[in-house]
């Protein structure tokens, strides 16, 4: 496995691979890799001749007061996991390599970025779209792999690729969970033992919500209320949002009739966790 911090190195390898007619899969990550990331890498490995993992904590997707500085990092462990999964190239740029002095260009997707996480993180998705566009251009990947764990991000990236005619297929991958149901996340490492137990409330509440929708409940406010009540029964939990939106435009629905995304963001202590289901 090749490791590099430099865009020029990636571009050189990509040129060689492309001229040999090889397909390329990209897995964009912020590192501190776990089994959720591994599931994306495994799928990329199955479907492509070459696999690139990017490992970059992207500063421009963090707002003021968010956890950019404290975001967990362990590049050696990430390399070991990637190597064991047959990754060809791990790209670990510095912020200075990605954002040259005088960087002023941004990519954004309107409407889809305004709800859900976009309400409390107003610059987040523009930062994501910008870095993802750069990674697509640098890697010239045929396919890129994103987790449904970040459902809004997945919808936005798919829309950006469609709207801007980018030559890449976006592959969505299911949420990987701990045995007790907590969605795997690099941020779970912030939780102390008591908070880790309290965090189970997210999955518990969503499971109830999903049951209600599957059993035919079409009143979105009733489903949201049931989820809210369960989360509020946990003293360490503080709701950021509980939303039911249409799965295409991500706008709130009153009545559940087409495909919906039910998404939640909840603080457990100081740690903000997200989870969701599509129905
Ligand atoms: P991150 O490093 O948190 O930016 O995540 C990188 C990619 O891994 C994103 O596409 C995430 O949606 C995906 N991912 C993170 N956690 C999980 C999980 N538990 N299950 C599936 N995909 C995940």
PDB file of N, CA and C and ligand atoms in Angstrom, residues 27-37 39-40 56 61 71 145-151 153 173-177 182-187, ligand 1:
ATOM      1  N   UNK A  27     -12.791   5.987  -1.262  1.00  0.00           N
ATOM      2  CA  UNK A  27     -13.531   6.042   0.002  1.00  0.00           C
ATOM      3  C   UNK A  27     -13.041   7.267   0.776  1.00  0.00           C
ATOM      4  N   UNK A  28     -13.827   8.343   0.753  1.00  0.00           N
ATOM      5  CA  UNK A  28     -13.423   9.544   1.506  1.00  0.00           C
ATOM      6  C   UNK A  28     -13.722   9.368   3.000  1.00  0.00           C
ATOM      7  N   UNK A  29     -12.730   9.619   3.848  1.00  0.00           N
ATOM      8  CA  UNK A  29     -12.940   9.507   5.295  1.00  0.00           C
ATOM      9  C   UNK A  29     -12.194  10.628   6.019  1.00  0.00           C
ATOM     10  N   UNK A  30     -12.545  10.777   7.297  1.00  0.00           N
ATOM     11  CA  UNK A  30     -11.775  11.687   8.148  1.00  0.00           C
ATOM     12  C   UNK A  30     -10.867  10.888   9.083  1.00  0.00           C
ATOM     13  N   UNK A  31     -10.647   9.609   8.762  1.00  0.00           N
ATOM     14  CA  UNK A  31      -9.730   8.802   9.556  1.00  0.00           C
ATOM     15  C   UNK A  31     -10.351   8.298  10.845  1.00  0.00           C
ATOM     16  N   UNK A  32      -9.479   7.777  11.740  1.00  0.00           N
ATOM     17  CA  UNK A  32      -9.898   7.085  12.959  1.00  0.00           C
ATOM     18  C   UNK A  32     -10.894   5.984  12.572  1.00  0.00           C
ATOM     19  N   UNK A  33     -10.408   5.164  11.657  1.00  0.00           N
ATOM     20  CA  UNK A  33     -11.279   4.229  10.939  1.00  0.00           C
ATOM     21  C   UNK A  33     -11.823   3.129  11.851  1.00  0.00           C
ATOM     22  N   UNK A  34     -13.066   2.750  11.578  1.00  0.00           N
ATOM     23  CA  UNK A  34     -13.728   1.667  12.321  1.00  0.00           C
ATOM     24  C   UNK A  34     -14.451   0.770  11.305  1.00  0.00           C
ATOM     25  N   UNK A  35     -15.272  -0.143  11.818  1.00  0.00           N
ATOM     26  CA  UNK A  35     -15.896  -1.123  10.915  1.00  0.00           C
ATOM     27  C   UNK A  35     -16.881  -0.501   9.933  1.00  0.00           C
ATOM     28  N   UNK A  36     -17.407   0.679  10.268  1.00  0.00           N
ATOM     29  CA  UNK A  36     -18.272   1.382   9.306  1.00  0.00           C
ATOM     30  C   UNK A  36     -17.463   1.750   8.070  1.00  0.00           C
ATOM     31  N   UNK A  37     -16.300   2.364   8.289  1.00  0.00           N
ATOM     32  CA  UNK A  37     -15.425   2.693   7.161  1.00  0.00           C
ATOM     33  C   UNK A  37     -14.985   1.417   6.446  1.00  0.00           C
ATOM     34  N   UNK A  39     -16.492  -1.305   6.007  1.00  0.00           N
ATOM     35  CA  UNK A  39     -17.533  -1.861   5.117  1.00  0.00           C
ATOM     36  C   UNK A  39     -17.512  -1.152   3.761  1.00  0.00           C
ATOM     37  N   UNK A  40     -17.244   0.162   3.774  1.00  0.00           N
ATOM     38  CA  UNK A  40     -17.159   0.916   2.512  1.00  0.00           C
ATOM     39  C   UNK A  40     -15.926   0.468   1.715  1.00  0.00           C
ATOM     40  N   UNK A  56      -8.539  12.481   5.922  1.00  0.00           N
ATOM     41  CA  UNK A  56      -8.300  13.928   6.031  1.00  0.00           C
ATOM     42  C   UNK A  56      -9.401  14.556   6.877  1.00  0.00           C
ATOM     43  N   UNK A  61     -15.198  21.991   6.949  1.00  0.00           N
ATOM     44  CA  UNK A  61     -16.557  21.520   7.237  1.00  0.00           C
ATOM     45  C   UNK A  61     -16.896  21.601   8.724  1.00  0.00           C
ATOM     46  N   UNK A  71     -10.951  16.257  17.260  1.00  0.00           N
ATOM     47  CA  UNK A  71     -11.394  15.109  16.472  1.00  0.00           C
ATOM     48  C   UNK A  71     -10.327  14.015  16.551  1.00  0.00           C
ATOM     49  N   UNK A 145     -17.652   5.818  -2.372  1.00  0.00           N
ATOM     50  CA  UNK A 145     -18.458   5.075  -1.410  1.00  0.00           C
ATOM     51  C   UNK A 145     -18.745   5.945  -0.190  1.00  0.00           C
ATOM     52  N   UNK A 146     -20.035   6.054   0.148  1.00  0.00           N
ATOM     53  CA  UNK A 146     -20.462   6.891   1.274  1.00  0.00           C
ATOM     54  C   UNK A 146     -21.434   6.090   2.134  1.00  0.00           C
ATOM     55  N   UNK A 147     -21.400   6.319   3.448  1.00  0.00           N
ATOM     56  CA  UNK A 147     -22.282   5.587   4.356  1.00  0.00           C
ATOM     57  C   UNK A 147     -23.626   6.277   4.537  1.00  0.00           C
ATOM     58  N   UNK A 148     -24.652   5.449   4.695  1.00  0.00           N
ATOM     59  CA  UNK A 148     -25.987   5.984   4.999  1.00  0.00           C
ATOM     60  C   UNK A 148     -26.021   6.557   6.419  1.00  0.00           C
ATOM     61  N   UNK A 149     -25.003   6.246   7.203  1.00  0.00           N
ATOM     62  CA  UNK A 149     -24.882   6.840   8.550  1.00  0.00           C
ATOM     63  C   UNK A 149     -25.035   8.357   8.450  1.00  0.00           C
ATOM     64  N   UNK A 150     -24.405   8.945   7.414  1.00  0.00           N
ATOM     65  CA  UNK A 150     -24.521  10.382   7.164  1.00  0.00           C
ATOM     66  C   UNK A 150     -25.486  10.561   5.996  1.00  0.00           C
ATOM     67  N   UNK A 151     -26.767  10.335   6.272  1.00  0.00           N
ATOM     68  CA  UNK A 151     -27.759  10.230   5.195  1.00  0.00           C
ATOM     69  C   UNK A 151     -27.891  11.533   4.414  1.00  0.00           C
ATOM     70  N   UNK A 153     -25.630  13.843   4.008  1.00  0.00           N
ATOM     71  CA  UNK A 153     -24.405  13.981   3.194  1.00  0.00           C
ATOM     72  C   UNK A 153     -24.510  13.124   1.937  1.00  0.00           C
ATOM     73  N   UNK A 173     -23.855   2.966   1.263  1.00  0.00           N
ATOM     74  CA  UNK A 173     -23.639   1.705   1.994  1.00  0.00           C
ATOM     75  C   UNK A 173     -24.371   1.750   3.338  1.00  0.00           C
ATOM     76  N   UNK A 174     -24.923   0.596   3.790  1.00  0.00           N
ATOM     77  CA  UNK A 174     -25.748   0.587   5.004  1.00  0.00           C
ATOM     78  C   UNK A 174     -24.979   0.970   6.277  1.00  0.00           C
ATOM     79  N   UNK A 175     -25.754   1.352   7.297  1.00  0.00           N
ATOM     80  CA  UNK A 175     -25.155   1.747   8.591  1.00  0.00           C
ATOM     81  C   UNK A 175     -24.637   0.497   9.314  1.00  0.00           C
ATOM     82  N   UNK A 176     -23.396   0.554   9.737  1.00  0.00           N
ATOM     83  CA  UNK A 176     -22.820  -0.534  10.551  1.00  0.00           C
ATOM     84  C   UNK A 176     -22.952  -0.120  12.023  1.00  0.00           C
ATOM     85  N   UNK A 177     -23.446  -1.068  12.838  1.00  0.00           N
ATOM     86  CA  UNK A 177     -23.738  -0.767  14.242  1.00  0.00           C
ATOM     87  C   UNK A 177     -22.920  -1.647  15.186  1.00  0.00           C
ATOM     88  N   UNK A 182     -25.843   0.808  18.724  1.00  0.00           N
ATOM     89  CA  UNK A 182     -25.278   2.157  18.514  1.00  0.00           C
ATOM     90  C   UNK A 182     -24.547   2.203  17.168  1.00  0.00           C
ATOM     91  N   UNK A 183     -24.880   3.195  16.340  1.00  0.00           N
ATOM     92  CA  UNK A 183     -24.198   3.328  15.052  1.00  0.00           C
ATOM     93  C   UNK A 183     -22.727   3.614  15.301  1.00  0.00           C
ATOM     94  N   UNK A 184     -21.858   2.897  14.595  1.00  0.00           N
ATOM     95  CA  UNK A 184     -20.421   3.124  14.786  1.00  0.00           C
ATOM     96  C   UNK A 184     -20.066   4.523  14.307  1.00  0.00           C
ATOM     97  N   UNK A 185     -19.203   5.187  15.069  1.00  0.00           N
ATOM     98  CA  UNK A 185     -18.788   6.543  14.718  1.00  0.00           C
ATOM     99  C   UNK A 185     -17.462   6.832  15.388  1.00  0.00           C
ATOM    100  N   UNK A 186     -16.611   7.578  14.697  1.00  0.00           N
ATOM    101  CA  UNK A 186     -15.337   7.979  15.316  1.00  0.00           C
ATOM    102  C   UNK A 186     -15.614   8.790  16.577  1.00  0.00           C
ATOM    103  N   UNK A 187     -16.749   9.516  16.599  1.00  0.00           N
ATOM    104  CA  UNK A 187     -17.055  10.375  17.751  1.00  0.00           C
ATOM    105  C   UNK A 187     -17.523   9.574  18.965  1.00  0.00           C
TER     106      UNK A 187
HETATM  107  P1  LIG B   1     -16.209  10.045   8.434  1.00  0.00           P
HETATM  108  O1  LIG B   1     -14.812   9.543   8.588  1.00  0.00           O
HETATM  109  O2  LIG B   1     -17.000  10.034   9.706  1.00  0.00           O
HETATM  110  O3  LIG B   1     -16.302  11.314   7.648  1.00  0.00           O
HETATM  111  O4  LIG B   1     -16.952   8.952   7.520  1.00  0.00           O
HETATM  112  C1  LIG B   1     -16.443   8.586   6.280  1.00  0.00           C
HETATM  113  C2  LIG B   1     -17.469   7.742   5.571  1.00  0.00           C
HETATM  114  O5  LIG B   1     -17.757   6.580   6.344  1.00  0.00           O
HETATM  115  C3  LIG B   1     -18.803   8.485   5.379  1.00  0.00           C
HETATM  116  O6  LIG B   1     -19.318   8.179   4.097  1.00  0.00           O
HETATM  117  C4  LIG B   1     -19.656   7.900   6.469  1.00  0.00           C
HETATM  118  O7  LIG B   1     -21.034   7.936   6.187  1.00  0.00           O
HETATM  119  C5  LIG B   1     -19.149   6.478   6.526  1.00  0.00           C
HETATM  120  N1  LIG B   1     -19.482   5.892   7.823  1.00  0.00           N
HETATM  121  C6  LIG B   1     -19.158   6.381   9.050  1.00  0.00           C
HETATM  122  N2  LIG B   1     -19.696   5.615  10.011  1.00  0.00           N
HETATM  123  C7  LIG B   1     -20.383   4.631   9.396  1.00  0.00           C
HETATM  124  C8  LIG B   1     -21.170   3.532   9.843  1.00  0.00           C
HETATM  125  N3  LIG B   1     -21.377   3.286  11.141  1.00  0.00           N
HETATM  126  N4  LIG B   1     -21.730   2.722   8.923  1.00  0.00           N
HETATM  127  C9  LIG B   1     -21.541   2.970   7.592  1.00  0.00           C
HETATM  128  N5  LIG B   1     -20.810   3.981   7.103  1.00  0.00           N
HETATM  129  C10 LIG B   1     -20.241   4.801   7.990  1.00  0.00           C
END
